[in-house]
Coordinates of C-alpha atoms in Angstrom, one line a residue:
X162 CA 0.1 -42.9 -5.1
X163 CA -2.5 -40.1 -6.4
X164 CA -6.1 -41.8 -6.8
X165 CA -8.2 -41.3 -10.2
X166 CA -10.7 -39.1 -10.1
X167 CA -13.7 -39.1 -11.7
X168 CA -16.1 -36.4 -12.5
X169 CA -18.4 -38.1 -15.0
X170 CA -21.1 -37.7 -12.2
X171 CA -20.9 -34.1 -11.3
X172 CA -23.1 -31.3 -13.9
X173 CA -21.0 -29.8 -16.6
X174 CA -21.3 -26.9 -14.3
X175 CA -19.6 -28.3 -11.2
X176 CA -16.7 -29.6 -13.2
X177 CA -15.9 -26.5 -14.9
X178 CA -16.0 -24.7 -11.4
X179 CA -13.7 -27.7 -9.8
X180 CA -11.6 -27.6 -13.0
X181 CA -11.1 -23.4 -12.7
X182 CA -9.9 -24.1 -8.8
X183 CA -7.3 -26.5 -10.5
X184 CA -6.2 -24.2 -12.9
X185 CA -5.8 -21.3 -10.0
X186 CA -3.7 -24.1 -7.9
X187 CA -1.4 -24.6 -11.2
X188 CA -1.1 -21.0 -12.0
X189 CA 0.3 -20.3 -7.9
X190 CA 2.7 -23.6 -8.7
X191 CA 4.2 -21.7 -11.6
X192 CA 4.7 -18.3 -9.8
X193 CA 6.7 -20.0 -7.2
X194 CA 8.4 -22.2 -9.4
X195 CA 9.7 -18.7 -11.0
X196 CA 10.4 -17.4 -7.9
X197 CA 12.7 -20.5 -6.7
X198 CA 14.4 -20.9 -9.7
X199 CA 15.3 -16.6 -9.3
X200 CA 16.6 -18.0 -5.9
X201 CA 18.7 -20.5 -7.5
X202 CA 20.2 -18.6 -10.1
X203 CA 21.4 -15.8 -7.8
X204 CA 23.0 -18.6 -5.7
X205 CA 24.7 -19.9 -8.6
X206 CA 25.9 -16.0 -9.8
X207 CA 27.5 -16.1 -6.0
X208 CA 29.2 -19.2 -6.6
X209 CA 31.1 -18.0 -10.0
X210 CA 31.9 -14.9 -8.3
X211 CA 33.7 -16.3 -5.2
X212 CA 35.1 -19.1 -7.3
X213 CA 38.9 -19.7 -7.2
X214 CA 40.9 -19.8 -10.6
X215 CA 43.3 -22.5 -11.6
X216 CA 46.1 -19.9 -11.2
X217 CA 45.0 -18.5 -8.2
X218 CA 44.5 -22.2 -6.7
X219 CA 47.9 -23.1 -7.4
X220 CA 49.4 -20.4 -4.9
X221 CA 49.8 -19.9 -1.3
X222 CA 46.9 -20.3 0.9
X223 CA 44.1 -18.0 0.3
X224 CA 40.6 -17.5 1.5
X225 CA 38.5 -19.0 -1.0
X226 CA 35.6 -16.6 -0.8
X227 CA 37.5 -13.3 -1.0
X228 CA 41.1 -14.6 -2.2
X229 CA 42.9 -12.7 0.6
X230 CA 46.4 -14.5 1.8
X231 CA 46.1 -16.6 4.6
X232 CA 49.3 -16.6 7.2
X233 CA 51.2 -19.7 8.1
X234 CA 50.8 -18.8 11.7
X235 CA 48.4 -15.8 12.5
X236 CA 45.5 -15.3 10.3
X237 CA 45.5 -19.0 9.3
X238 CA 41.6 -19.1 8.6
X239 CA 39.1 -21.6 9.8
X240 CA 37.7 -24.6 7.6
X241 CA 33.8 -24.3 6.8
X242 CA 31.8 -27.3 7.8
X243 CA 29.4 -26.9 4.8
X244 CA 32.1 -26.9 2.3
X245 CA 35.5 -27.9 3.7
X246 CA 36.8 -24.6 2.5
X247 CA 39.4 -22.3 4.7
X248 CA 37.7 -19.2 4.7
X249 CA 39.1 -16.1 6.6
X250 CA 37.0 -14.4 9.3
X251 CA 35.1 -11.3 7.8
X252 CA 34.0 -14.4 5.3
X253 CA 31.5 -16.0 8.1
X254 CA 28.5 -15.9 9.1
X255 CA 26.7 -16.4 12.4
X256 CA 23.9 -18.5 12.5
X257 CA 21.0 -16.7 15.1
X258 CA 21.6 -17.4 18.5
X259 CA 24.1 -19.7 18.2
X260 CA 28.6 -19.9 18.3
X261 CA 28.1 -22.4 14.9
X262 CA 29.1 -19.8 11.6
X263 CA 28.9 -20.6 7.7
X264 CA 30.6 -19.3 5.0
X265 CA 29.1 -16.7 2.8
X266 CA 28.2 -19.3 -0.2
X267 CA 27.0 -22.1 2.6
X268 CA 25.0 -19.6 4.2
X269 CA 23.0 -18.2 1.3
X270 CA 22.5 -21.9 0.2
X271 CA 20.9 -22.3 3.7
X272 CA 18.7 -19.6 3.1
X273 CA 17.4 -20.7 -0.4
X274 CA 16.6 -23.9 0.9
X275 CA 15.0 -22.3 3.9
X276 CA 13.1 -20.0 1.5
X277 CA 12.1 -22.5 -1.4
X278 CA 11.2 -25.4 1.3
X279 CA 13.9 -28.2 -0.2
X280 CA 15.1 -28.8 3.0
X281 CA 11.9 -30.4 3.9
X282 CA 12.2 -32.9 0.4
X283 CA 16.1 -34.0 1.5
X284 CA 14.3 -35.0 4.8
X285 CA 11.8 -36.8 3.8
X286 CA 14.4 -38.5 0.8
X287 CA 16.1 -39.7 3.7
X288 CA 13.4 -41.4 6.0
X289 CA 11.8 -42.5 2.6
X290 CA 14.6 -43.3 0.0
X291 CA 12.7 -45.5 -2.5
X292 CA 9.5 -42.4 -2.8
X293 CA 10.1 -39.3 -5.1
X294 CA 8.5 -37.1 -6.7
X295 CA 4.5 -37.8 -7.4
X296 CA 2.0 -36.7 -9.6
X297 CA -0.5 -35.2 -7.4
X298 CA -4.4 -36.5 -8.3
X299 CA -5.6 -32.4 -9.7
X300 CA -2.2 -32.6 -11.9
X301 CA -3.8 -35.8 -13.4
X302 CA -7.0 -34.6 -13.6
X303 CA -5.9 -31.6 -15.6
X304 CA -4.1 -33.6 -18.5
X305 CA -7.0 -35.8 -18.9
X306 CA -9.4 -32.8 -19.3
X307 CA -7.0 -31.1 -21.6
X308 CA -7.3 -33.9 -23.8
X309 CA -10.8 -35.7 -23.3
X310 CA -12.9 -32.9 -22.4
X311 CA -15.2 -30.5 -24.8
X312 CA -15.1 -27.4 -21.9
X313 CA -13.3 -24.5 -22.5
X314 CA -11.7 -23.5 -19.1
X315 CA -9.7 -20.1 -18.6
X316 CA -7.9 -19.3 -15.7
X317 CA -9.9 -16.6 -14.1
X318 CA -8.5 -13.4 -12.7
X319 CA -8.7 -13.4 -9.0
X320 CA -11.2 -10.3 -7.4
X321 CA -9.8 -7.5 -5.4
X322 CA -9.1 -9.3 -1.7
X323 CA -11.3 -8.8 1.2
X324 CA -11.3 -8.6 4.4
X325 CA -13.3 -12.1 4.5
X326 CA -11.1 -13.3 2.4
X327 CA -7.8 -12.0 4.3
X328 CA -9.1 -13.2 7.6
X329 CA -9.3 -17.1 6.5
X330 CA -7.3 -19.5 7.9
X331 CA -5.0 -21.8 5.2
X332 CA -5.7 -24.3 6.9
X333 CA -9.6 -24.7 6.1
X334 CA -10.8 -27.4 4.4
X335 CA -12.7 -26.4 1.2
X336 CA -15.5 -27.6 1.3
X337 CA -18.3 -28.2 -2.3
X338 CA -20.5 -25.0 -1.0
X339 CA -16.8 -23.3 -1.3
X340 CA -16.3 -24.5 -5.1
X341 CA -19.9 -23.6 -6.0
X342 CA -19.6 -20.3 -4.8
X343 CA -18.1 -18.1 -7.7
X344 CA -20.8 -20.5 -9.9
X345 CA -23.6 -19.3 -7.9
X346 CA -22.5 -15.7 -7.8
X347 CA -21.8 -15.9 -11.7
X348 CA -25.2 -17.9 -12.8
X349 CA -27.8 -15.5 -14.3
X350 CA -30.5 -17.2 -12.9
X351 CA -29.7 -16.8 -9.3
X352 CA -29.2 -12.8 -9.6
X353 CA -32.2 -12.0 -8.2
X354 CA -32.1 -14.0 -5.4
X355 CA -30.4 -12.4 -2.8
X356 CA -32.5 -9.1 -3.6
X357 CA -35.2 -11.5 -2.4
X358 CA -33.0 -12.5 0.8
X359 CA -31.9 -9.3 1.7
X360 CA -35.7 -7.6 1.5
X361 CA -37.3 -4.9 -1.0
X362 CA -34.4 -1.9 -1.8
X363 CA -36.8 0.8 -3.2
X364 CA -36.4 4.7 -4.0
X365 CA -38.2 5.8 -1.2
X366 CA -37.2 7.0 2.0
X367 CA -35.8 4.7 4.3
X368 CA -36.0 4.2 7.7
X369 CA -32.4 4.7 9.8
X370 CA -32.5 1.4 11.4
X371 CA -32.5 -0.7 7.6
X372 CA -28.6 0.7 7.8
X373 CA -27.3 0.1 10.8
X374 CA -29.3 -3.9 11.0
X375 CA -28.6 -6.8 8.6
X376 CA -25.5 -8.4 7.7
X377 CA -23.0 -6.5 6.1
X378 CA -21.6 -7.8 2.8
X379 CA -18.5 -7.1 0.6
X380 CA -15.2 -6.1 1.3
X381 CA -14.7 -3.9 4.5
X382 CA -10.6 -3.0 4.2
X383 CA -8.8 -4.0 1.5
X384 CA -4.6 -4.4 2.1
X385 CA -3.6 -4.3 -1.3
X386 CA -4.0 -3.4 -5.5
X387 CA -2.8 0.1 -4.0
X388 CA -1.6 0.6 -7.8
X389 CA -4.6 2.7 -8.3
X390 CA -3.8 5.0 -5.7
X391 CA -0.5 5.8 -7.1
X392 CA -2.5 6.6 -11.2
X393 CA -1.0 2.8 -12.8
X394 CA -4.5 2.3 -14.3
X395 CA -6.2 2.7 -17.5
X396 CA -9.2 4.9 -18.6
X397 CA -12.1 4.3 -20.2
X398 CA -14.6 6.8 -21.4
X399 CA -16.7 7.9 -18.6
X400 CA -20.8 6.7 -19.0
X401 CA -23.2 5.4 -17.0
X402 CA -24.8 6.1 -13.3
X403 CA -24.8 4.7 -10.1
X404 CA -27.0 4.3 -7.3
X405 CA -26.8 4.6 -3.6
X406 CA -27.6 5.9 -0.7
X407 CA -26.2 7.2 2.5
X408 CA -26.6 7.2 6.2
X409 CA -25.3 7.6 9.2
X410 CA -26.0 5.9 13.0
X411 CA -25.8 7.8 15.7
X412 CA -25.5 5.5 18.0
X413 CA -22.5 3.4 16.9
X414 CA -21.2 6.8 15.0
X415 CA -21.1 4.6 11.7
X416 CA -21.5 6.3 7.8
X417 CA -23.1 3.4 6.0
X418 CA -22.9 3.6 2.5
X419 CA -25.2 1.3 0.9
X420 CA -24.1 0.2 -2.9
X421 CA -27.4 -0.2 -4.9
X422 CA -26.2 -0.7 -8.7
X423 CA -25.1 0.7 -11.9
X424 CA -26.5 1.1 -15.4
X425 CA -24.7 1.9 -18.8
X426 CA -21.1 1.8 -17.4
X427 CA -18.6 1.6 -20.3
X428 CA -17.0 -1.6 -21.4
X429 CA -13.8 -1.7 -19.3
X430 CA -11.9 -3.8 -22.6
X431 CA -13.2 -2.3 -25.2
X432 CA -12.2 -4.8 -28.1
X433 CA -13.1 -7.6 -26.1
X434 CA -17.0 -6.2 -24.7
X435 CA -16.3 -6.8 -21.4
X436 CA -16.6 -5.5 -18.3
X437 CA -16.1 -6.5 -14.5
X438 CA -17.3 -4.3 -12.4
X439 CA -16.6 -3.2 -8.7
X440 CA -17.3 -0.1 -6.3
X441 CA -14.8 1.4 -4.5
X442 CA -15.1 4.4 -1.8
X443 CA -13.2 6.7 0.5
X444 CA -13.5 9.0 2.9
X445 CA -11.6 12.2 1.4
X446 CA -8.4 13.2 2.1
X447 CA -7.4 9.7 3.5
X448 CA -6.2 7.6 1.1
X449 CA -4.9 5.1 2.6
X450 CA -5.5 1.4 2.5
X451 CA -7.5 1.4 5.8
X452 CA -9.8 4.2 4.6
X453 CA -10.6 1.6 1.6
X454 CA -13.8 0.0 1.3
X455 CA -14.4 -2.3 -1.9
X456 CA -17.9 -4.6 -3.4
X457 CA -17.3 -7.6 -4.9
X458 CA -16.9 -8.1 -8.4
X459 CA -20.0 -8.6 -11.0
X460 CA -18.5 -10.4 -14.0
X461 CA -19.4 -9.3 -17.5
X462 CA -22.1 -6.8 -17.0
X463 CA -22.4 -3.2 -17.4
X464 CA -25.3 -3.5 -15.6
X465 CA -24.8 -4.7 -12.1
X466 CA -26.6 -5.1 -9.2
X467 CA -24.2 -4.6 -5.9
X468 CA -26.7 -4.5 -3.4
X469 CA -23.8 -4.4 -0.6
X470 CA -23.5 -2.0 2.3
X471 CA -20.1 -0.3 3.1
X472 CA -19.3 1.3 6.5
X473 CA -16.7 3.7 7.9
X474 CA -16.5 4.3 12.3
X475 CA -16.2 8.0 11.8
X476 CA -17.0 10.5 14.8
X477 CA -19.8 13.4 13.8
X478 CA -17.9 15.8 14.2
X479 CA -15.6 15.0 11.8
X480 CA -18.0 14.7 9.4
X481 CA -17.9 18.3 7.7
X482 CA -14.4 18.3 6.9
X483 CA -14.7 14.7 4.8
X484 CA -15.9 14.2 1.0
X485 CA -17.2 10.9 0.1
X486 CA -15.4 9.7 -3.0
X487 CA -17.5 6.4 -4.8
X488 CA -15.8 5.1 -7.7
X489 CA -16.2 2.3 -10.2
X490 CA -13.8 0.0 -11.9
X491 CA -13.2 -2.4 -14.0
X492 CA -11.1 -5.7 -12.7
X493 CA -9.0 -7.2 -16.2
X494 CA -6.5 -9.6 -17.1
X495 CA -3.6 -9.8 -14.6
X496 CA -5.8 -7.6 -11.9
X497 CA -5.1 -4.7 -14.3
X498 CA -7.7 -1.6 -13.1
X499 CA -9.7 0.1 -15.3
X500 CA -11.0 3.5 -14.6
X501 CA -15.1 3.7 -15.1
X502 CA -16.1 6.9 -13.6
X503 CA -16.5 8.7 -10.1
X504 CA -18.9 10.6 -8.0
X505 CA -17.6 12.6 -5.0
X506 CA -20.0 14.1 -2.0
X507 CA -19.2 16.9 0.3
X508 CA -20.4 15.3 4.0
X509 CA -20.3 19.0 5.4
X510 CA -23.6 20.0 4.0
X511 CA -25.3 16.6 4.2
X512 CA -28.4 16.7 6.2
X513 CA -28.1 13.0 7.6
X514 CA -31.1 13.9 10.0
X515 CA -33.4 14.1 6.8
X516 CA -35.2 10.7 5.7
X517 CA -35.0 12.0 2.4
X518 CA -31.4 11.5 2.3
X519 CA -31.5 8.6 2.8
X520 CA -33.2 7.6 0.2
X521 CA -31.6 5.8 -2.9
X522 CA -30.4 8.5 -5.8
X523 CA -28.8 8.2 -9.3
X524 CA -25.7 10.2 -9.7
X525 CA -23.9 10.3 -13.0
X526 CA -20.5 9.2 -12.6
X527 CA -17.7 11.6 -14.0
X528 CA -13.9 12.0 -15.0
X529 CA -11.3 11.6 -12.1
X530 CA -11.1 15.1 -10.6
X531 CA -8.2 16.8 -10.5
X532 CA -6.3 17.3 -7.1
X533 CA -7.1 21.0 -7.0
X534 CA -9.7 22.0 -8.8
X535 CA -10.1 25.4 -10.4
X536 CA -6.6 26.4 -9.2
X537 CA -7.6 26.4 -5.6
X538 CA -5.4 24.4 -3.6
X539 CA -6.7 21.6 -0.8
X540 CA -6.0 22.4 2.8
X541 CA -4.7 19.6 4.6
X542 CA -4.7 21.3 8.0
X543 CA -2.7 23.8 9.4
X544 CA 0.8 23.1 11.7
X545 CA 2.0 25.9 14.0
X546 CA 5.7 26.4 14.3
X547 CA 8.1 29.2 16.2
X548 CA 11.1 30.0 14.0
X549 CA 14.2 31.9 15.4
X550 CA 17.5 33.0 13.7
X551 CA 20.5 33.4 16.0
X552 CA 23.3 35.4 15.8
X553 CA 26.7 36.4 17.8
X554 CA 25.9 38.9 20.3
X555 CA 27.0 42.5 19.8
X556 CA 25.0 45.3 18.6
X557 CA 26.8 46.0 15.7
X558 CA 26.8 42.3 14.6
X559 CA 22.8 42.4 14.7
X560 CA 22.5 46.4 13.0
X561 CA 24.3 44.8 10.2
X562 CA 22.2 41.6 10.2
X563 CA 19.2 43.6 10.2
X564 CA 20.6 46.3 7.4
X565 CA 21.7 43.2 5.6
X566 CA 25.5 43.7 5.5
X567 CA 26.4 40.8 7.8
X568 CA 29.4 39.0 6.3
X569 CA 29.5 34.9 5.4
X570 CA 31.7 34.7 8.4
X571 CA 28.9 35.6 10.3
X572 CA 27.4 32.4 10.9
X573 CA 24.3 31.2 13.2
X574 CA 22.0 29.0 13.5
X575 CA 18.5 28.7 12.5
X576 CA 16.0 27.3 15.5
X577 CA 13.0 26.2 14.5
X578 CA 10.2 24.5 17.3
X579 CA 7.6 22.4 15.4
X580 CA 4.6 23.1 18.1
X581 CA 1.8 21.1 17.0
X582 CA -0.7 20.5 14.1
X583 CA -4.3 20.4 13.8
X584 CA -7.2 19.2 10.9
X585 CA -5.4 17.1 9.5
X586 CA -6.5 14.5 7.2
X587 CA -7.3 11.6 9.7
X588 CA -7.9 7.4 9.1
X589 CA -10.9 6.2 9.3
X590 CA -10.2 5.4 13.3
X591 CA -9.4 8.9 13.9
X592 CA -5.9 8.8 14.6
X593 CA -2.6 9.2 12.7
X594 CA 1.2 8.3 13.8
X595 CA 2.3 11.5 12.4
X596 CA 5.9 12.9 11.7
X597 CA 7.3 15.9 10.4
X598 CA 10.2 16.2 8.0
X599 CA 12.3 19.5 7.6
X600 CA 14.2 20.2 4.6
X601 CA 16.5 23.8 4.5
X602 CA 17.5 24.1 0.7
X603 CA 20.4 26.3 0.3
X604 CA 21.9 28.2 -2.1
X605 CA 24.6 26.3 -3.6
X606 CA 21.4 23.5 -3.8
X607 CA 22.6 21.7 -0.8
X608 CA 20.2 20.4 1.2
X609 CA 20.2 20.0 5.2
X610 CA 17.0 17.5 6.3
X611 CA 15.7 16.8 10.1
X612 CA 12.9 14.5 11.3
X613 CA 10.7 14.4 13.9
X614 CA 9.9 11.9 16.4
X615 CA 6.8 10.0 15.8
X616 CA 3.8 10.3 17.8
X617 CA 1.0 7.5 17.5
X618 CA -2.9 7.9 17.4
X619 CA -3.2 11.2 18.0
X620 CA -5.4 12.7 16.0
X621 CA -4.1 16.6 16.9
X622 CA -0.1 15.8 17.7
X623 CA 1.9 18.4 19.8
X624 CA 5.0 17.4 18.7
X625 CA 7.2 20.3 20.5
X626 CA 10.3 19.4 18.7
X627 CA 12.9 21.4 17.8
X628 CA 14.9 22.1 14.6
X629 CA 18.3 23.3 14.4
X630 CA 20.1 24.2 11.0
X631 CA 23.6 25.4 12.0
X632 CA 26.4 27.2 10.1
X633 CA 23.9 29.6 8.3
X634 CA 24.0 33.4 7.7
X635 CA 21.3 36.1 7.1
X636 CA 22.6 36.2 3.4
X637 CA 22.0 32.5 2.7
X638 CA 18.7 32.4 4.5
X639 CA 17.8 35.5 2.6
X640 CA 18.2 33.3 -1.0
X641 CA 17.0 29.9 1.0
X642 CA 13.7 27.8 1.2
X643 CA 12.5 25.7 4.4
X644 CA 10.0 23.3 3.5
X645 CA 8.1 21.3 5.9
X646 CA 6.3 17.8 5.2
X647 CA 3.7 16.1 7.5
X648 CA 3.3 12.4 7.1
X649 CA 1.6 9.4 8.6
X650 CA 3.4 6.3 9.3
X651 CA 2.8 3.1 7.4
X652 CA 2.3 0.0 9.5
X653 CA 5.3 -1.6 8.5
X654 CA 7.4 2.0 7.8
X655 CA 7.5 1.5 4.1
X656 CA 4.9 4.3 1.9
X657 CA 4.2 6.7 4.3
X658 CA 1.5 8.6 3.8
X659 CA 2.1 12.5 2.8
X660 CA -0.9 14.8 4.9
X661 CA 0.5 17.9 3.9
X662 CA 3.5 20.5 3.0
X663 CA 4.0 23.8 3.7
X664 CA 7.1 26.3 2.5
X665 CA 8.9 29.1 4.0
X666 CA 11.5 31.5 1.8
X667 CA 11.4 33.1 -1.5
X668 CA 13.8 30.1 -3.3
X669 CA 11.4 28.1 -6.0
X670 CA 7.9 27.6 -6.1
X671 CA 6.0 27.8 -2.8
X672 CA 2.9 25.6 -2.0
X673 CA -1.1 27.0 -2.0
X674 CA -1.0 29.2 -5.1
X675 CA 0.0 33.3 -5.0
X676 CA -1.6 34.0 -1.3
X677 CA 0.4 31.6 0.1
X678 CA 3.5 33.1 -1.5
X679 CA 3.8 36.3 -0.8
X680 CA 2.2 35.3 2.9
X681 CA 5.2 32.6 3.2
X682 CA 8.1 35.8 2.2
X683 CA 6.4 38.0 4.5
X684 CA 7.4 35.4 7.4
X685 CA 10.3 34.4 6.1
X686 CA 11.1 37.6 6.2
X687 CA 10.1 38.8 9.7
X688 CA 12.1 35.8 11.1
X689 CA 15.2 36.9 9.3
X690 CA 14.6 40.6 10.1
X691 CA 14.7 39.8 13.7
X692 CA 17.5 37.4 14.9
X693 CA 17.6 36.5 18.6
X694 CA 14.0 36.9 18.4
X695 CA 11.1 34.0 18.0
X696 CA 8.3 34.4 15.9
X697 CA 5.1 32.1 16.0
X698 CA 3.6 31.2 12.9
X699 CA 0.7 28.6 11.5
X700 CA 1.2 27.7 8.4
X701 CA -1.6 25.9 6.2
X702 CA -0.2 22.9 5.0
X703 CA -1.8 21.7 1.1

């Protein structure tokens, strides 16, 4: 039986923050209500569609999942235990580690309850026949409020997850310093106290040890709203300035990036005047979600004050070939991104030695930059390869491949050795699992694709793998295109990350721009101008 709550003695502040954690708990009740009942319904579809008909019921034996006759005396069929139908075998299932099957239907009705967590309510309906279903004491709480109270309570828009946030246990008690948290962070009155807590942030120099001591605040790697990443955001005209500052430890070879604040940033909903603003920064060309480093949210401001510190474990030396990317967005309705502006920093000729770079600066933020910028394209590294065409033997067979006469019976094979790569665009650890993905495009548009082992945290992989495209003559390689695509693994092999591309052959338009065309014929060309011969090449990959 859920107990009455009263809230008569808390502030009209506490209750609304209480009341807003009740509205968050209803919110994830309806998602996975949804969710359960798309469960069901899918169940149900599978019933109808192995469902026998009155015709079909009234003739001989049958399986009654996939209707196929049953013999008398071989190929009877088994009964199900679930359902007490005769099912035949390629209508079973398994369970895991066990000789005990289930029919198709009973099976995927195991799984929904599995999934939805009934199986745990027919337990309990059993041990406790006379209890059902009970109106929990927040449910309550909410229907009085909606009726009795004057405050206006919206469900708020969760912020970007952190790491802190990622790394809690579901278990943990929330405790009232855990419900008065987003109040404190959102009461104007308490903005300038942890400016007071965290010391004096001025625009003068700054010693190296202020970055590397102290507690570090924020969010460090951030796992998901990858939808920016992939362009599903809005824009919003580009104003304002931010300020940080940078610096790097040479010690624990950490870039510290500390997050000062913003002024005149553009509303993020126009119509509405608001604006929720966060920082975001990587470490140019990775992209990824591990190269991610996110502020918390400052509600309805468009002039906030971060005052957080973001880091990145980066070696020195690696340094020079990175750009610092610091962006700011605007966190809407439904975690919808919003687009405020960016400023982007070449590391290679940052002086990190120099107090005075280290010093807090306003930079105006700008438009997203394009990917390539002023038609130059961005090299990704460079990946050496050794490519050989091979023919029959004969030295007529090759004087005609070389003139260019060779007949389509003439057939070969195209070897290609993918040595190793180099500057590539590394995580933030300095490693990659890295792969590489061959595609020979032909000219009747077939395409023949290969892949690579995968080698893990190597920053410089030697792969040493080879290719081999057979069936292939001098004439189709002549009108052909080999394209080559390095990527990074995903933790969980779903979006790998692309680090590069590079393309051999004169067939459609070859990556890097007009140099990197008529360098990538001239190759092509040598390879296919000398069969039985290897040729060593590095491409630049882009």
């Amino acid at each position: 039986m859920a107990q009455e709550v009263n809230l008569n003695s808390l502030k009209e502040l506490e209750r609304e923050a209480i009341l807003q954690v009740l509205y968050r708990d209803r919110a994830v009740q309806n998602i996975e209500e949804q969710r359960t009942r798309k469960l069901k319904t899918q169940l149900q579809h599978l019933r109808w569609k192995w469902a026998k008909s009155a015709s079909q019921e009234s003739k001989e034996k049958s399986c009654a999942r996939c209707q196929r006759v049953l013999g008398l005396l071989l190929h009877r069929g088994a009964v199900c235990r679930g359902c007490s139908h005769r099912v035949c075998p390629g209508c079973r299932v398994f369970l895991r580690g066990t000789h005990v099957w289930k029919c198709t239907v009973c099976f995927e009705d195991r799984n929904v309850k599995i999934k939805t967590g009934e199986w745990f309510f027919e337990e309990r309906a059993k041990k406790f026949p006379t209890e059902g279903k009970q109106e929990t004491a927040g449910a309550k709480l909410l229907q009085s409020y909606q009726k009795l109270s004057k405050i206006s309570v919206v469900p708020p828009t969760p912020p970007p997850l952190s790491e802190s946030q990622c790394g809690r246990s579901p278990c943990r008690k929330i405790t009232t310093a855990d419900i008065l948290k987003p109040l404190k962070r959102e009461d104007p009155r308490c903005a300038t106290l942890p400016i007071a807590k965290r010391g004096h942030l001025s625009a003068s120099p700054m010693p190296s040890g202020s970055f590397s001591a102290g507690s570090r605040h924020g969010s460090l790697i951030s796992i998901n709203s990858t939808c920016t990443e992939m362009g599903n955001f809005d824009n919003a005209s580009v104003t304002g300035e931010i300020e940080f500052a940078i610096g790097y430890c040479f010690k624990t070879h950490s870039l510290e990036i500390c997050i000062k604040a913003c002024k005149n940033l553009a509303y993020g909903e126009e119509k509405k005047k608001k604006c929720n603003p966060y920082v975001k920064t990587y470490l140019l060309p990775d992209t990824s979600s591990r190269g991610k480093r996110k502020t918390g949210v400052q509600r309805n401001t468009v002039d906030p004050n971060f005052q957080e510190t973001l880091q990145y474990q980066v070696d020195p030396t690696r340094l020079g070939t990175r750009r610092l990317q610091v962006s700011v967005w605007h966190l809407g309705t439904l975690a919808r991104r919003v687009f405020l502006g960016e400023v982007i920093i070449p590391l290679a000729t940052w002086d990190f030695e120099d107090s005075a770079t280290r010093s807090f600066r306003w930079y105006p933020l700008r438009a997203k930059a394009e990917k390539c910028e002023d038609g130059v394209p961005q090299n990704n590294g460079e990946l050496a390869v050794r490519a050989k065409l091979v023919l029959p033997a004969g030295p007529r067979k090759l004087q005609e491949a070389q003139e260019g006469t060779d007949q389509p019976s003439l057939n070969g094979q195209l070897c290609l050795v993918v040595l190793g790569a180099k500057n590539l665009p590394v995580r933030s650890d300095g490693t990659l699992n890295s792969f590489v993905k061959s595609c020979l495009t032909l000219p009747d548009q077939q395409k023949l694709r290969l892949k690579s082992p995968v080698l893990k945290k190597q920053a410089c992989p030697q792969w040493k793998h080879s290719f081999v495209f057979s069936g292939v003559s001098t004439s189709q390689l002549r009108q052909s295109s080999l394209e080559l695509t390095v990527w990074d693994q995903a933790l969980f092999g779903v979006n790998d990350r692309l680090l590069g591309a590079a393309r051999l052959g004169s067939k459609g338009d070859v990556l890097g721009g007009v140099d990197a065309c008529s360098q990538s014929k001239l190759q092509w060309q040598k390879v296919l101008s000398s069969p039985n011969l290897w040729t060593d090449m590095t491409l630049v990959l882009h």
